[in-house]
Amino acid sequence: MISFAGFRKRDWVIEPLGRADAPAMAAVHNEGFARPWNDGEFAALLAQTPVFGFAARREGEGGGPLSGFVLARLAAGEAEILTIAVAKSARRGGVGRRLMDAVLLRLHADRAEAVFLEVDERNAPALALYRRLGFREVGKRPGYYAERKGEPASTALVMRRDLR
Ligand SMILES: CC(C)(COP(=O)(O)OP(=O)(O)OC[C@H]1O[C@@H](n2cnc3c(N)ncnc32)[C@H](O)[C@@H]1OP(=O)(O)O)[C@@H](O)C(=O)NCCC(=O)NCCS
């Protein structure tokens, strides 16, 4: 594993997540998902050795509030994107792309072979982001996302990107 120093691109700072970020992660996640994870769940995930992630904050003195984050897990050469979320006010500004780039860079450095993720087939923004990054569909899980609030159940697409 490498130690990953934060790096900068334009007005965003991308840096490793810490356990203190858990409450802010829950707040951002709540804006993006019908079934948000709570801060205890994020703290527990961040305590697991194979789990890592990155935060995006607006550049400025002393850092700023969390604008987005990504969580991933790497074990036995295969990685999984556990979740990614960008605050509504920060979307379409390149934050999601930069967070994913940070994960891919880290996985290359760690010599991972492939990275997988699951995405709702109706989630057009996320699908567009992943396809742009070279993820390709390798499977389907019909009914993976259960019916909720009048929305019918939907299919999860399993996507993969080779890293070698
Ligand atoms: C998916 C998500 C993380 C994208 O974050 P973002 O910061 O808005 O994405 P970016 O601005 O970096 O966009 C990168 C690329 O993704 C695609 N994209 C992002 N949002 C899009 C949208 N609303 N419609 C179409 N394409 C979109 C585009 O290809 C875009 O590149 P472009 O701006 O050059 O066209 C964000 O919409 C989000 O948090 N959604 C709710 C949570 C979620 O669905 N997470 C993924 C679950 S699998």
Coordinates of N, CA and C and ligand atoms in Angstrom, one line a residue:
M1 N 0.8 -1.2 0.0 CA 0.0 0.0 0.0 C 0.9 1.3 0.0
I2 N 0.4 2.3 -0.7 CA 1.2 3.5 -0.6 C 0.5 4.5 0.3
S3 N 1.3 5.4 0.8 CA 0.7 6.5 1.5 C 0.3 7.6 0.5
F4 N -0.9 8.0 0.5 CA -1.4 8.8 -0.6 C -1.6 10.3 -0.1
A5 N -0.7 11.2 -0.5 CA -0.9 12.6 -0.1 C -2.0 13.2 -0.9
G6 N -2.6 14.2 -0.4 CA -3.7 14.9 -1.1 C -3.1 15.6 -2.3
F7 N -4.0 15.7 -3.4 CA -3.5 16.5 -4.5 C -4.6 17.5 -4.9
R8 N -4.2 18.5 -5.7 CA -5.1 19.5 -6.0 C -5.4 19.6 -7.5
K9 N -6.6 20.0 -7.8 CA -6.9 20.3 -9.2 C -7.9 21.4 -9.1
R10 N -7.6 22.5 -9.7 CA -8.4 23.7 -9.7 C -8.9 24.1 -8.3
D11 N -10.2 24.2 -8.2 CA -10.7 24.7 -6.9 C -11.2 23.6 -5.9
W12 N -10.8 22.3 -6.2 CA -11.1 21.2 -5.3 C -9.9 20.6 -4.7
V13 N -10.0 20.2 -3.5 CA -8.9 19.5 -2.9 C -9.4 18.0 -2.7
I14 N -8.7 17.1 -3.2 CA -9.0 15.7 -3.1 C -8.0 15.1 -2.1
E15 N -8.5 14.5 -1.0 CA -7.6 14.0 0.0 C -8.3 12.7 0.7
P16 N -7.4 11.9 1.3 CA -7.9 10.7 1.9 C -9.0 11.0 3.0
L17 N -10.0 10.1 3.0 CA -11.1 10.3 4.0 C -10.5 9.8 5.4
G18 N -11.1 10.4 6.4 CA -10.8 10.0 7.8 C -12.1 9.7 8.5
R19 N -11.9 9.0 9.7 CA -13.2 8.6 10.4 C -14.0 9.8 10.8
A20 N -13.3 11.0 11.0 CA -14.0 12.2 11.4 C -15.0 12.7 10.4
D21 N -14.8 12.2 9.1 CA -15.7 12.6 8.0 C -17.0 11.9 8.0
A22 N -17.2 10.8 8.9 CA -18.4 10.0 8.8 C -19.7 10.8 8.8
P23 N -19.9 11.7 9.8 CA -21.2 12.4 9.8 C -21.4 13.2 8.5
A24 N -20.4 13.9 8.0 CA -20.6 14.6 6.7 C -20.8 13.7 5.5
M25 N -20.2 12.5 5.6 CA -20.4 11.5 4.5 C -21.9 11.1 4.5
A26 N -22.4 10.9 5.7 CA -23.8 10.5 5.8 C -24.8 11.6 5.3
A27 N -24.4 12.8 5.5 CA -25.2 13.9 5.0 C -25.2 14.0 3.5
V28 N -24.1 13.8 2.9 CA -24.0 13.9 1.4 C -24.6 12.7 0.8
H29 N -24.5 11.5 1.5 CA -25.1 10.3 1.0 C -26.6 10.4 1.0
N30 N -27.1 11.0 2.0 CA -28.6 11.2 2.2 C -29.2 12.0 1.0
E31 N -28.4 12.9 0.4 CA -28.9 13.7 -0.8 C -28.9 12.8 -2.0
G32 N -28.2 11.7 -2.1 CA -28.1 11.0 -3.3 C -28.7 9.6 -3.4
F33 N -29.2 9.1 -2.3 CA -29.7 7.7 -2.3 C -31.0 7.6 -1.5
A34 N -31.8 6.7 -2.1 CA -33.1 6.4 -1.4 C -32.9 5.7 -0.1
R35 N -31.9 4.9 0.0 CA -31.5 4.2 1.2 C -30.2 4.7 1.7
P36 N -30.1 5.9 2.4 CA -28.8 6.4 2.8 C -28.2 5.6 3.9
W37 N -26.9 5.6 4.0 CA -26.1 4.9 5.1 C -25.9 6.0 6.2
N38 N -25.9 5.5 7.4 CA -25.7 6.5 8.5 C -24.2 6.6 8.9
D39 N -24.0 7.6 9.8 CA -22.6 7.9 10.1 C -21.9 6.7 10.8
G40 N -22.7 5.9 11.6 CA -22.1 4.7 12.2 C -21.6 3.7 11.2
E41 N -22.4 3.6 10.1 CA -22.1 2.6 9.1 C -20.8 3.1 8.4
F42 N -20.7 4.4 8.1 CA -19.5 4.9 7.5 C -18.3 4.8 8.4
A43 N -18.4 5.1 9.7 CA -17.3 4.9 10.6 C -16.8 3.5 10.6
A44 N -17.8 2.5 10.6 CA -17.4 1.1 10.7 C -16.7 0.7 9.4
L45 N -17.1 1.2 8.3 CA -16.5 0.9 7.0 C -15.0 1.4 7.0
L46 N -14.9 2.7 7.4 CA -13.6 3.3 7.4 C -12.6 2.6 8.4
A47 N -13.1 1.9 9.3 CA -12.3 1.2 10.3 C -11.7 -0.1 9.7
Q48 N -12.3 -0.6 8.6 CA -11.8 -1.8 8.0 C -10.6 -1.6 7.2
T49 N -9.5 -2.4 7.4 CA -8.3 -2.2 6.7 C -8.4 -2.1 5.2
P50 N -9.1 -3.0 4.5 CA -9.1 -2.9 3.0 C -9.9 -1.8 2.5
V51 N -10.6 -1.0 3.3 CA -11.5 0.1 2.8 C -10.7 1.4 2.8
F52 N -10.8 2.1 1.8 CA -10.2 3.5 1.7 C -11.1 4.4 0.9
G53 N -10.8 5.6 0.9 CA -11.6 6.5 0.1 C -11.1 7.9 0.1
F54 N -11.7 8.8 -0.7 CA -11.3 10.2 -0.8 C -12.4 11.1 -0.7
A55 N -12.0 12.3 -0.1 CA -13.0 13.4 0.1 C -12.7 14.5 -0.9
A56 N -13.7 15.2 -1.3 CA -13.5 16.4 -2.1 C -14.0 17.6 -1.3
R57 N -13.2 18.6 -1.2 CA -13.5 19.8 -0.4 C -13.2 21.0 -1.3
R58 N -13.9 22.1 -1.1 CA -13.6 23.3 -1.8 C -12.3 23.8 -1.3
E59 N -11.4 24.3 -2.2 CA -10.1 24.8 -1.9 C -10.3 26.1 -1.0
G60 N -9.5 26.2 0.0 CA -9.6 27.4 0.8 C -8.9 27.2 2.1
E61 N -8.8 28.3 2.9 CA -8.1 28.2 4.2 C -8.8 27.2 5.1
G62 N -8.0 26.3 5.6 CA -8.6 25.3 6.6 C -9.5 24.3 6.0
G63 N -9.5 24.2 4.7 CA -10.4 23.2 4.0 C -11.9 23.7 4.2
G64 N -12.8 22.9 3.6 CA -14.2 23.3 3.6 C -15.0 22.1 3.9
P65 N -16.3 22.3 3.9 CA -17.2 21.2 4.1 C -17.1 20.1 3.0
L66 N -17.5 18.9 3.3 CA -17.4 17.8 2.3 C -18.3 18.1 1.1
S67 N -17.8 18.1 -0.1 CA -18.6 18.3 -1.3 C -18.9 16.9 -1.9
G68 N -18.1 15.9 -1.6 CA -18.3 14.6 -2.2 C -17.3 13.6 -1.7
F69 N -17.6 12.4 -1.9 CA -16.6 11.4 -1.4 C -16.8 10.1 -2.2
V70 N -15.8 9.2 -2.1 CA -15.9 7.9 -2.7 C -15.3 6.9 -1.7
L71 N -15.9 5.7 -1.6 CA -15.4 4.7 -0.8 C -15.1 3.4 -1.6
A72 N -14.0 2.8 -1.4 CA -13.7 1.6 -2.1 C -13.0 0.6 -1.2
R73 N -13.0 -0.7 -1.7 CA -12.4 -1.8 -1.0 C -11.5 -2.5 -1.9
L74 N -10.3 -2.9 -1.4 CA -9.3 -3.7 -2.2 C -8.9 -4.9 -1.4
A75 N -9.2 -6.1 -2.0 CA -8.7 -7.3 -1.4 C -8.4 -8.3 -2.4
A76 N -7.2 -9.0 -2.2 CA -6.8 -10.0 -3.1 C -6.7 -9.6 -4.6
G77 N -6.3 -8.3 -4.8 CA -6.1 -7.8 -6.2 C -7.4 -7.3 -6.9
E78 N -8.5 -7.5 -6.2 CA -9.8 -7.0 -6.8 C -10.4 -6.0 -6.0
A79 N -10.8 -4.9 -6.6 CA -11.4 -3.8 -5.9 C -12.9 -3.6 -6.2
E80 N -13.5 -2.9 -5.3 CA -15.0 -2.6 -5.5 C -15.2 -1.2 -5.1
I81 N -16.0 -0.5 -5.9 CA -16.4 0.8 -5.5 C -17.6 0.6 -4.6
L82 N -17.5 1.0 -3.3 CA -18.6 0.7 -2.4 C -19.7 1.8 -2.6
T83 N -19.3 3.0 -2.7 CA -20.3 4.1 -3.0 C -19.5 5.4 -3.4
I84 N -20.3 6.2 -4.1 CA -19.7 7.5 -4.4 C -20.9 8.5 -4.4
A85 N -20.7 9.6 -3.8 CA -21.8 10.6 -3.8 C -21.2 12.0 -3.8
V86 N -21.9 12.9 -4.5 CA -21.5 14.3 -4.6 C -22.7 15.1 -4.1
A87 N -22.5 16.1 -3.3 CA -23.5 17.0 -2.8 C -24.2 17.6 -4.0
K88 N -25.6 17.8 -3.9 CA -26.3 18.3 -5.1 C -25.8 19.6 -5.6
S89 N -25.3 20.5 -4.6 CA -24.9 21.8 -5.0 C -23.5 21.8 -5.8
A90 N -22.8 20.6 -5.7 CA -21.5 20.5 -6.4 C -21.5 19.6 -7.6
R91 N -22.7 19.1 -8.0 CA -22.7 18.2 -9.1 C -22.4 18.9 -10.5
R92 N -22.0 18.1 -11.4 CA -21.6 18.5 -12.8 C -20.5 19.5 -12.8
G93 N -19.7 19.4 -11.8 CA -18.5 20.3 -11.7 C -17.2 19.5 -11.8
G94 N -17.3 18.2 -12.1 CA -16.1 17.4 -12.2 C -15.6 16.7 -10.9
V95 N -16.4 16.9 -9.8 CA -16.0 16.3 -8.6 C -16.0 14.8 -8.6
G96 N -17.1 14.2 -9.2 CA -17.2 12.7 -9.2 C -16.1 12.2 -10.0
R97 N -15.8 12.8 -11.1 CA -14.7 12.3 -12.0 C -13.4 12.3 -11.3
R98 N -13.1 13.4 -10.5 CA -11.8 13.5 -9.8 C -11.7 12.5 -8.7
L99 N -12.9 12.3 -8.0 CA -12.8 11.3 -6.9 C -12.5 9.9 -7.5
M100 N -13.2 9.6 -8.7 CA -12.9 8.3 -9.3 C -11.5 8.2 -9.8
D101 N -11.0 9.3 -10.3 CA -9.6 9.3 -10.8 C -8.6 9.0 -9.6
A102 N -8.9 9.5 -8.4 CA -8.1 9.3 -7.3 C -8.1 7.8 -6.9
V103 N -9.3 7.2 -6.9 CA -9.4 5.8 -6.6 C -8.6 5.0 -7.6
L104 N -8.7 5.3 -8.9 CA -8.1 4.5 -10.0 C -6.5 4.6 -9.8
L105 N -6.1 5.8 -9.5 CA -4.6 6.1 -9.3 C -4.1 5.2 -8.2
R106 N -4.8 5.2 -7.1 CA -4.4 4.5 -5.9 C -4.4 3.0 -6.2
L107 N -5.4 2.5 -7.0 CA -5.5 1.1 -7.3 C -4.4 0.7 -8.3
H108 N -4.0 1.6 -9.2 CA -2.9 1.3 -10.1 C -1.6 1.1 -9.2
A109 N -1.4 2.1 -8.3 CA -0.2 2.0 -7.4 C -0.2 0.8 -6.6
D110 N -1.3 0.3 -6.2 CA -1.4 -0.9 -5.4 C -1.4 -2.2 -6.3
R111 N -1.3 -2.0 -7.6 CA -1.2 -3.2 -8.5 C -2.5 -4.0 -8.5
A112 N -3.6 -3.4 -8.3 CA -4.9 -4.1 -8.4 C -5.1 -4.6 -9.8
E113 N -5.9 -5.7 -10.0 CA -6.1 -6.2 -11.4 C -7.3 -5.6 -12.0
A114 N -8.4 -5.5 -11.2 CA -9.7 -5.0 -11.7 C -10.5 -4.4 -10.7
V115 N -11.4 -3.5 -11.1 CA -12.3 -2.9 -10.1 C -13.8 -3.1 -10.6
F116 N -14.6 -3.4 -9.7 CA -16.0 -3.7 -10.0 C -16.9 -2.7 -9.3
L117 N -18.1 -2.5 -9.8 CA -19.2 -1.7 -9.1 C -20.5 -2.2 -9.5
E118 N -21.5 -1.8 -8.7 CA -22.9 -2.0 -9.1 C -23.6 -0.7 -9.2
V119 N -24.5 -0.6 -10.2 CA -25.2 0.7 -10.4 C -26.6 0.4 -10.9
D120 N -27.5 1.1 -10.4 CA -28.9 1.0 -10.9 C -29.0 1.4 -12.4
E121 N -29.6 0.5 -13.2 CA -29.6 0.7 -14.6 C -30.3 2.0 -15.0
R122 N -31.1 2.6 -14.0 CA -31.8 3.9 -14.3 C -31.0 5.1 -13.9
N123 N -29.8 4.9 -13.4 CA -29.0 6.0 -12.9 C -28.1 6.5 -14.0
A124 N -28.7 7.4 -14.8 CA -28.0 7.8 -16.1 C -26.8 8.6 -15.7
P125 N -26.8 9.5 -14.7 CA -25.5 10.3 -14.5 C -24.4 9.3 -14.1
A126 N -24.6 8.4 -13.2 CA -23.6 7.5 -12.7 C -23.1 6.6 -13.9
L127 N -24.0 6.1 -14.7 CA -23.7 5.2 -15.8 C -22.8 6.0 -16.8
A128 N -23.1 7.3 -17.0 CA -22.3 8.1 -18.0 C -20.9 8.3 -17.4
L129 N -20.8 8.5 -16.1 CA -19.5 8.7 -15.4 C -18.7 7.4 -15.6
Y130 N -19.3 6.3 -15.2 CA -18.5 5.1 -15.2 C -18.1 4.7 -16.7
R131 N -19.0 4.9 -17.6 CA -18.6 4.5 -19.0 C -17.5 5.4 -19.5
R132 N -17.5 6.6 -19.2 CA -16.4 7.5 -19.6 C -15.1 7.1 -19.0
L133 N -15.2 6.4 -17.8 CA -13.9 6.0 -17.2 C -13.5 4.6 -17.6
G134 N -14.2 4.0 -18.5 CA -13.8 2.7 -19.1 C -14.4 1.5 -18.4
F135 N -15.4 1.7 -17.6 CA -16.1 0.6 -17.0 C -17.0 0.0 -18.1
R136 N -17.1 -1.4 -18.1 CA -18.0 -2.1 -19.0 C -18.9 -3.0 -18.3
E137 N -20.1 -3.2 -18.8 CA -21.1 -4.0 -18.1 C -20.7 -5.5 -18.2
V138 N -20.7 -6.2 -17.1 CA -20.3 -7.6 -17.1 C -21.4 -8.5 -16.5
G139 N -22.5 -7.9 -16.0 CA -23.5 -8.7 -15.5 C -24.7 -7.9 -15.1
K140 N -25.8 -8.6 -14.7 CA -27.1 -7.9 -14.4 C -27.7 -8.6 -13.2
R141 N -28.2 -7.8 -12.2 CA -28.9 -8.4 -11.1 C -30.3 -7.9 -11.1
P142 N -31.3 -8.6 -11.7 CA -32.7 -8.1 -11.8 C -33.3 -8.0 -10.4
G143 N -34.0 -6.9 -10.1 CA -34.7 -6.8 -8.8 C -33.7 -6.5 -7.7
Y144 N -32.5 -6.1 -8.0 CA -31.5 -5.9 -6.9 C -31.9 -4.7 -6.0
Y145 N -32.4 -3.7 -6.7 CA -32.9 -2.5 -5.9 C -34.4 -2.7 -5.7
A146 N -34.8 -2.9 -4.5 CA -36.2 -3.3 -4.2 C -37.2 -2.1 -4.5
E147 N -38.5 -2.4 -4.7 CA -39.5 -1.4 -4.9 C -39.5 -0.4 -3.7
R148 N -39.7 0.8 -4.0 CA -39.7 1.8 -2.9 C -40.5 3.1 -3.3
K149 N -41.3 3.5 -2.4 CA -42.1 4.8 -2.6 C -42.7 4.9 -4.0
G150 N -43.4 3.8 -4.4 CA -44.0 3.8 -5.7 C -43.1 3.5 -6.9
E151 N -41.8 3.5 -6.6 CA -40.9 3.2 -7.7 C -40.7 1.7 -7.9
P152 N -40.9 1.2 -9.1 CA -40.7 -0.3 -9.2 C -39.3 -0.7 -8.9
A153 N -39.2 -2.0 -8.6 CA -37.9 -2.6 -8.4 C -37.0 -2.4 -9.6
S154 N -35.7 -2.4 -9.5 CA -34.9 -2.2 -10.7 C -33.7 -3.0 -10.7
T155 N -33.1 -3.1 -11.8 CA -31.9 -4.0 -12.1 C -30.6 -3.3 -11.7
A156 N -29.7 -4.0 -11.1 CA -28.4 -3.5 -10.9 C -27.5 -4.0 -12.1
L157 N -26.7 -3.1 -12.7 CA -25.7 -3.5 -13.6 C -24.4 -3.7 -12.9
V158 N -23.7 -4.8 -13.1 CA -22.4 -5.0 -12.6 C -21.4 -4.6 -13.6
M159 N -20.5 -3.7 -13.3 CA -19.5 -3.1 -14.2 C -18.1 -3.4 -13.7
R160 N -17.2 -3.5 -14.7 CA -15.8 -3.9 -14.4 C -14.9 -3.0 -15.3
R161 N -13.8 -2.7 -14.7 CA -12.7 -2.0 -15.4 C -11.4 -2.7 -15.1
D162 N -10.7 -3.1 -16.2 CA -9.4 -3.7 -16.0 C -8.4 -2.7 -15.6
L163 N -7.5 -3.0 -14.8 CA -6.4 -2.1 -14.4 C -5.0 -2.5 -14.9
R164 N -4.9 -3.6 -15.5 CA -3.6 -4.0 -16.0 C -3.5 -3.8 -17.5
Ligands
LIG1 C1 -23.1 10.2 -10.1 C2 -22.4 11.4 -9.4 C3 -21.5 10.9 -8.3 C4 -21.7 12.2 -10.5 O1 -20.9 13.2 -9.8 P1 -20.6 14.6 -10.5 O2 -19.6 15.4 -9.7 O3 -21.9 15.3 -10.8 O4 -20.0 14.1 -11.9 P2 -19.0 15.0 -12.8 O5 -19.3 16.4 -12.8 O6 -17.5 14.6 -12.4 O7 -19.2 14.3 -14.2 C5 -18.3 13.4 -14.9 C6 -19.0 12.8 -16.1 O8 -20.1 12.0 -15.6 C7 -21.2 12.1 -16.5 N1 -22.4 12.8 -15.8 C8 -22.4 13.3 -14.5 N2 -23.6 13.8 -14.2 C9 -24.4 13.6 -15.4 C10 -25.7 13.9 -15.7 N3 -26.6 14.4 -14.7 N4 -26.2 13.5 -16.9 C11 -25.4 12.9 -17.8 N5 -24.1 12.6 -17.6 C12 -23.6 13.0 -16.4 C13 -20.7 13.0 -17.7 O9 -20.1 12.1 -18.6 C14 -19.7 13.8 -17.0 O10 -18.7 14.3 -17.8 P3 -19.0 15.8 -18.5 O11 -19.4 16.7 -17.4 O12 -17.6 16.1 -19.1 O13 -20.1 15.6 -19.5 C15 -23.5 12.3 -8.8 O14 -24.5 12.6 -9.8 C16 -24.2 11.8 -7.5 O15 -23.7 11.9 -6.4 N6 -25.4 11.1 -7.7 C17 -26.1 10.6 -6.6 C18 -25.4 9.4 -6.0 C19 -25.2 8.3 -7.0 O16 -26.0 8.0 -7.9 N7 -24.0 7.6 -6.9 C20 -23.6 6.6 -7.8 C21 -24.3 5.3 -7.4 S1 -23.7 3.9 -8.3

